[in-house]
Amino acid sequence: EVQLVQSGAEVKKPGESLKISCKGSGYSFNNYWIAWVRQMPGKGLEWMGIIYPGDSDTTYSPSFQGQVTISADKSVSTAYLQWSSLKASDTAMYYCARHRKEKIINDYWGQGTLVTVSS
Amino acid sequence: QSALTQPASVSGSPGQSITISCTGTSSDVGGYNYVSWYQHHPGKAPKLVIYEVSNRPSGVSNRFSGSKSGNTASLTIFGLQAEDEADYYCSSYTSSSTYYVFGTGTKVTVL
């Protein structure tokens, strides 16, 4: 069974750093892209970017380029999303998903990680 | 790259059919058959219900149907059921540097 399990909710202060994770199982993690998607409170889904764990090839949405870093460690079948200096506007639910480029779809999703940034 | 345009809300009674539109441009919806639709119940992970404009993943009810005409894609839900009450998002490949874009989302209410 394909599963993506994300790390737990985080509460941080502005300016702090953060790295959240997404662990894949039940499939060949190295051979499928992982996408990250943001949902701000009361808002819609936003595409952040994708990474290919096999070679760490990464594409960012221009809206998120330079704002976050997407990475992966194929040895532990885990993808990451990190911030070096959080802002209150980073408060959101973040989802990872397995992305299939040949069909341009996100077929399996993680349960989401809620990030709250507040002073 | 702006989000694809969807109506904010659509409603219908149980058993009725509803259609959600998703309008883009020739650089995304109109130019490629890579439109997909996601059902999102609050607090849960989104679920793929339609891909490549009109294909249903295994296990998705045949009450969900997708189509496209020009720059506008549509999701139709036949025989509306209470469990269909959720947010629905279209998405598409885009030839812009963004690569992929979601729609603005539509809240479906079952009356």
Short mmCIF file of C-alpha atoms in Angstrom, two decimals:
data_model
loop_
_atom_site.label_atom_id
_atom_site.label_comp_id
_atom_site.label_asym_id
_atom_site.label_seq_id
_atom_site.Cartn_x
_atom_site.Cartn_y
_atom_site.Cartn_z
CA GLU A 1 0.00 0.00 0.00
CA VAL A 2 1.37 3.39 -1.02
CA GLN A 3 1.62 5.73 1.96
CA LEU A 4 3.03 9.18 2.55
CA VAL A 5 3.33 10.02 6.24
CA GLN A 6 4.11 13.60 7.19
CA SER A 7 5.66 14.94 10.38
CA GLY A 8 3.48 16.46 13.07
CA ALA A 9 2.12 19.93 13.60
CA GLU A 10 4.59 22.70 14.41
CA VAL A 11 4.27 25.98 16.29
CA LYS A 12 7.11 28.40 15.66
CA LYS A 13 8.00 32.05 16.15
CA PRO A 14 8.79 34.46 13.32
CA GLY A 15 12.43 34.23 12.30
CA GLU A 16 12.84 30.62 13.40
CA SER A 17 13.84 27.83 11.03
CA LEU A 18 11.85 24.70 10.32
CA LYS A 19 12.10 21.46 8.37
CA ILE A 20 9.07 19.22 7.90
CA SER A 21 9.14 15.77 6.41
CA CYS A 22 7.22 13.35 4.23
CA LYS A 23 8.12 9.65 4.38
CA GLY A 24 7.06 7.39 1.55
CA SER A 25 6.47 3.66 1.73
CA GLY A 26 4.87 0.90 -0.31
CA TYR A 27 6.53 1.92 -3.58
CA SER A 28 9.92 2.72 -5.08
CA PHE A 29 10.42 6.14 -3.49
CA ASN A 30 13.43 7.02 -5.66
CA ASN A 31 11.49 6.70 -8.89
CA TYR A 32 8.54 9.03 -8.31
CA TRP A 33 8.46 12.79 -7.92
CA ILE A 34 7.24 14.28 -4.65
CA ALA A 35 5.25 17.51 -4.73
CA TRP A 36 4.61 20.04 -1.98
CA VAL A 37 1.34 21.95 -1.80
CA ARG A 38 0.35 24.80 0.51
CA GLN A 39 -3.10 25.63 1.82
CA MET A 40 -3.30 28.84 3.80
CA PRO A 41 -6.19 29.23 6.27
CA GLY A 42 -9.46 29.52 4.39
CA LYS A 43 -7.70 29.52 1.02
CA GLY A 44 -7.12 27.14 -1.86
CA LEU A 45 -4.34 24.77 -2.85
CA GLU A 46 -1.09 26.25 -4.13
CA TRP A 47 1.63 24.41 -6.01
CA MET A 48 5.03 24.91 -4.39
CA GLY A 49 7.34 22.59 -6.28
CA ILE A 50 8.52 19.06 -6.92
CA ILE A 51 11.58 16.93 -6.33
CA TYR A 52 12.80 13.68 -7.86
CA PRO A 53 14.40 11.76 -4.99
CA GLY A 54 16.50 9.65 -7.33
CA ASP A 55 18.74 12.57 -8.28
CA SER A 56 17.26 15.47 -6.25
CA ASP A 57 16.23 17.28 -9.43
CA THR A 58 13.95 20.07 -8.15
CA THR A 59 11.54 22.51 -9.75
CA TYR A 60 10.02 25.38 -7.77
CA SER A 61 6.96 27.42 -8.50
CA PRO A 62 8.21 30.98 -9.07
CA SER A 63 6.04 32.10 -6.16
CA PHE A 64 8.06 29.93 -3.78
CA GLN A 65 11.52 30.06 -5.34
CA GLY A 66 13.90 31.43 -2.73
CA GLN A 67 11.26 31.23 0.01
CA VAL A 68 11.59 27.52 0.82
CA THR A 69 13.94 24.64 0.14
CA ILE A 70 12.75 21.26 -1.05
CA SER A 71 15.09 18.33 -0.52
CA ALA A 72 15.04 14.55 -0.25
CA ASP A 73 17.05 11.75 1.35
CA LYS A 74 16.48 8.63 -0.68
CA SER A 75 18.26 6.48 1.90
CA VAL A 76 15.33 7.01 4.26
CA SER A 77 12.63 7.52 1.60
CA THR A 78 11.87 10.98 2.90
CA ALA A 79 11.29 14.36 1.32
CA TYR A 80 11.60 17.64 3.17
CA LEU A 81 10.34 21.19 3.05
CA GLN A 82 12.30 23.76 4.98
CA TRP A 83 12.36 27.42 5.88
CA SER A 84 15.37 29.36 7.13
CA SER A 85 13.38 32.24 8.58
CA LEU A 86 9.66 31.78 9.07
CA LYS A 87 7.11 34.54 8.69
CA ALA A 88 3.58 34.75 10.04
CA SER A 89 2.38 34.42 6.45
CA ASP A 90 3.89 30.91 6.33
CA THR A 91 1.09 29.74 8.62
CA ALA A 92 -0.64 27.05 6.58
CA MET A 93 -1.30 23.38 6.06
CA TYR A 94 1.38 21.77 3.93
CA TYR A 95 0.75 18.60 1.97
CA CYS A 96 3.16 16.33 0.17
CA ALA A 97 1.97 14.15 -2.68
CA ARG A 98 3.40 11.58 -5.03
CA HIS A 99 3.52 13.29 -8.42
CA ARG A 100 3.46 11.34 -11.64
CA LYS A 101 4.95 13.44 -14.41
CA GLU A 102 3.80 11.17 -17.21
CA LYS A 103 0.18 11.95 -16.33
CA ILE A 104 0.72 15.24 -14.48
CA ILE A 105 -1.19 14.04 -11.43
CA ASN A 106 -0.77 13.76 -7.69
CA ASP A 107 -2.08 10.29 -7.00
CA TYR A 108 -1.26 9.78 -3.31
CA TRP A 109 -1.20 12.45 -0.64
CA GLY A 110 0.17 12.81 2.86
CA GLN A 111 -2.13 13.73 5.72
CA GLY A 112 -0.76 17.27 5.90
CA THR A 113 1.41 19.16 8.37
CA LEU A 114 -0.01 22.26 10.04
CA VAL A 115 2.59 24.97 10.53
CA THR A 116 1.65 27.87 12.79
CA VAL A 117 3.95 30.88 12.99
CA SER A 118 3.08 33.31 15.74
CA SER A 119 4.90 35.54 18.15
CA GLN B 1 0.84 32.24 -13.71
CA SER B 2 -2.55 32.89 -12.15
CA ALA B 3 -4.73 30.20 -10.67
CA LEU B 4 -7.33 28.63 -12.92
CA THR B 5 -10.77 30.18 -12.40
CA GLN B 6 -13.53 28.19 -10.72
CA PRO B 7 -16.88 29.31 -9.26
CA ALA B 8 -16.63 29.82 -5.52
CA SER B 9 -19.61 27.62 -4.77
CA VAL B 10 -22.06 25.25 -6.40
CA SER B 11 -24.99 23.55 -4.71
CA GLY B 12 -27.56 20.91 -5.52
CA SER B 13 -30.08 18.59 -3.94
CA PRO B 14 -29.44 14.89 -3.42
CA GLY B 15 -29.88 13.01 -6.69
CA GLN B 16 -29.34 16.07 -8.86
CA SER B 17 -26.35 16.70 -11.12
CA ILE B 18 -24.00 19.63 -10.81
CA THR B 19 -21.20 20.92 -13.01
CA ILE B 20 -18.10 22.82 -11.92
CA SER B 21 -16.20 24.84 -14.48
CA CYS B 22 -12.47 25.52 -14.61
CA THR B 23 -11.27 28.24 -16.95
CA GLY B 24 -7.69 28.73 -17.98
CA THR B 25 -5.82 29.72 -21.11
CA SER B 26 -4.28 28.15 -24.18
CA SER B 27 -1.08 27.80 -22.13
CA ASP B 28 -2.68 25.39 -19.71
CA VAL B 29 -6.21 23.97 -19.88
CA GLY B 30 -6.74 24.71 -23.54
CA GLY B 31 -3.36 23.56 -24.73
CA TYR B 32 -2.97 20.20 -23.05
CA ASN B 33 -5.06 17.25 -21.94
CA TYR B 34 -3.51 17.27 -18.49
CA VAL B 35 -6.46 18.56 -16.52
CA SER B 36 -7.17 16.77 -13.26
CA TRP B 37 -9.69 17.25 -10.47
CA TYR B 38 -9.30 16.75 -6.71
CA GLN B 39 -11.92 16.32 -4.01
CA HIS B 40 -10.91 17.78 -0.66
CA HIS B 41 -12.82 17.20 2.53
CA PRO B 42 -11.63 19.65 5.21
CA GLY B 43 -9.03 18.09 7.48
CA LYS B 44 -8.34 15.23 5.09
CA ALA B 45 -5.90 14.69 2.26
CA PRO B 46 -7.09 15.70 -1.21
CA LYS B 47 -8.24 12.83 -3.43
CA LEU B 48 -7.77 12.55 -7.18
CA VAL B 49 -11.14 11.98 -8.89
CA ILE B 50 -10.40 12.77 -12.57
CA TYR B 51 -7.14 12.88 -14.54
CA GLU B 52 -6.20 13.64 -18.16
CA VAL B 53 -9.51 15.54 -18.57
CA SER B 54 -11.89 12.60 -18.37
CA ASN B 55 -10.24 9.54 -16.85
CA ARG B 56 -11.31 8.16 -13.49
CA PRO B 57 -8.77 6.50 -11.19
CA SER B 58 -9.60 3.02 -10.03
CA GLY B 59 -12.08 3.11 -7.17
CA VAL B 60 -13.61 6.49 -8.01
CA SER B 61 -17.35 6.46 -8.53
CA ASN B 62 -18.60 6.68 -12.12
CA ARG B 63 -20.84 9.51 -10.90
CA PHE B 64 -17.80 11.75 -11.50
CA SER B 65 -17.23 12.81 -15.11
CA GLY B 66 -14.80 15.24 -16.69
CA SER B 67 -14.73 17.05 -20.01
CA LYS B 68 -13.10 19.99 -21.75
CA SER B 69 -14.00 22.53 -24.40
CA GLY B 70 -11.46 25.10 -25.45
CA ASN B 71 -9.91 26.75 -22.41
CA THR B 72 -12.59 25.49 -20.02
CA ALA B 73 -12.70 22.13 -18.30
CA SER B 74 -15.68 20.81 -16.39
CA LEU B 75 -16.38 18.31 -13.64
CA THR B 76 -19.89 16.89 -13.46
CA ILE B 77 -21.16 14.99 -10.45
CA PHE B 78 -24.22 12.90 -11.27
CA GLY B 79 -26.67 11.70 -8.63
CA LEU B 80 -25.35 14.05 -5.96
CA GLN B 81 -24.88 12.44 -2.54
CA ALA B 82 -24.26 13.89 0.89
CA GLU B 83 -20.72 12.51 0.86
CA ASP B 84 -19.93 14.63 -2.20
CA GLU B 85 -20.05 17.78 -0.09
CA ALA B 86 -16.45 18.99 -0.24
CA ASP B 87 -14.11 21.42 -1.93
CA TYR B 88 -13.12 20.61 -5.49
CA TYR B 89 -10.00 21.81 -7.27
CA CYS B 90 -9.06 21.54 -10.89
CA SER B 91 -5.42 21.58 -11.93
CA SER B 92 -3.45 21.60 -15.13
CA TYR B 93 -0.03 21.40 -16.63
CA THR B 94 1.11 24.82 -17.79
CA SER B 95 3.77 25.71 -20.32
CA SER B 96 4.81 28.61 -18.13
CA SER B 97 7.75 28.26 -15.75
CA THR B 98 5.29 27.30 -13.02
CA TYR B 99 4.82 23.84 -14.66
CA TYR B 100 1.61 23.14 -12.75
CA VAL B 101 -1.32 25.20 -11.47
CA PHE B 102 -4.40 24.62 -9.32
CA GLY B 103 -7.81 26.19 -9.71
CA THR B 104 -9.27 28.59 -7.18
CA GLY B 105 -11.47 25.86 -5.72
CA THR B 106 -15.23 25.31 -5.56
CA LYS B 107 -17.23 24.49 -2.47
CA VAL B 108 -19.94 21.98 -3.27
CA THR B 109 -22.92 21.99 -0.94
CA VAL B 110 -25.54 19.27 -0.89
CA LEU B 111 -28.80 20.89 0.11
#
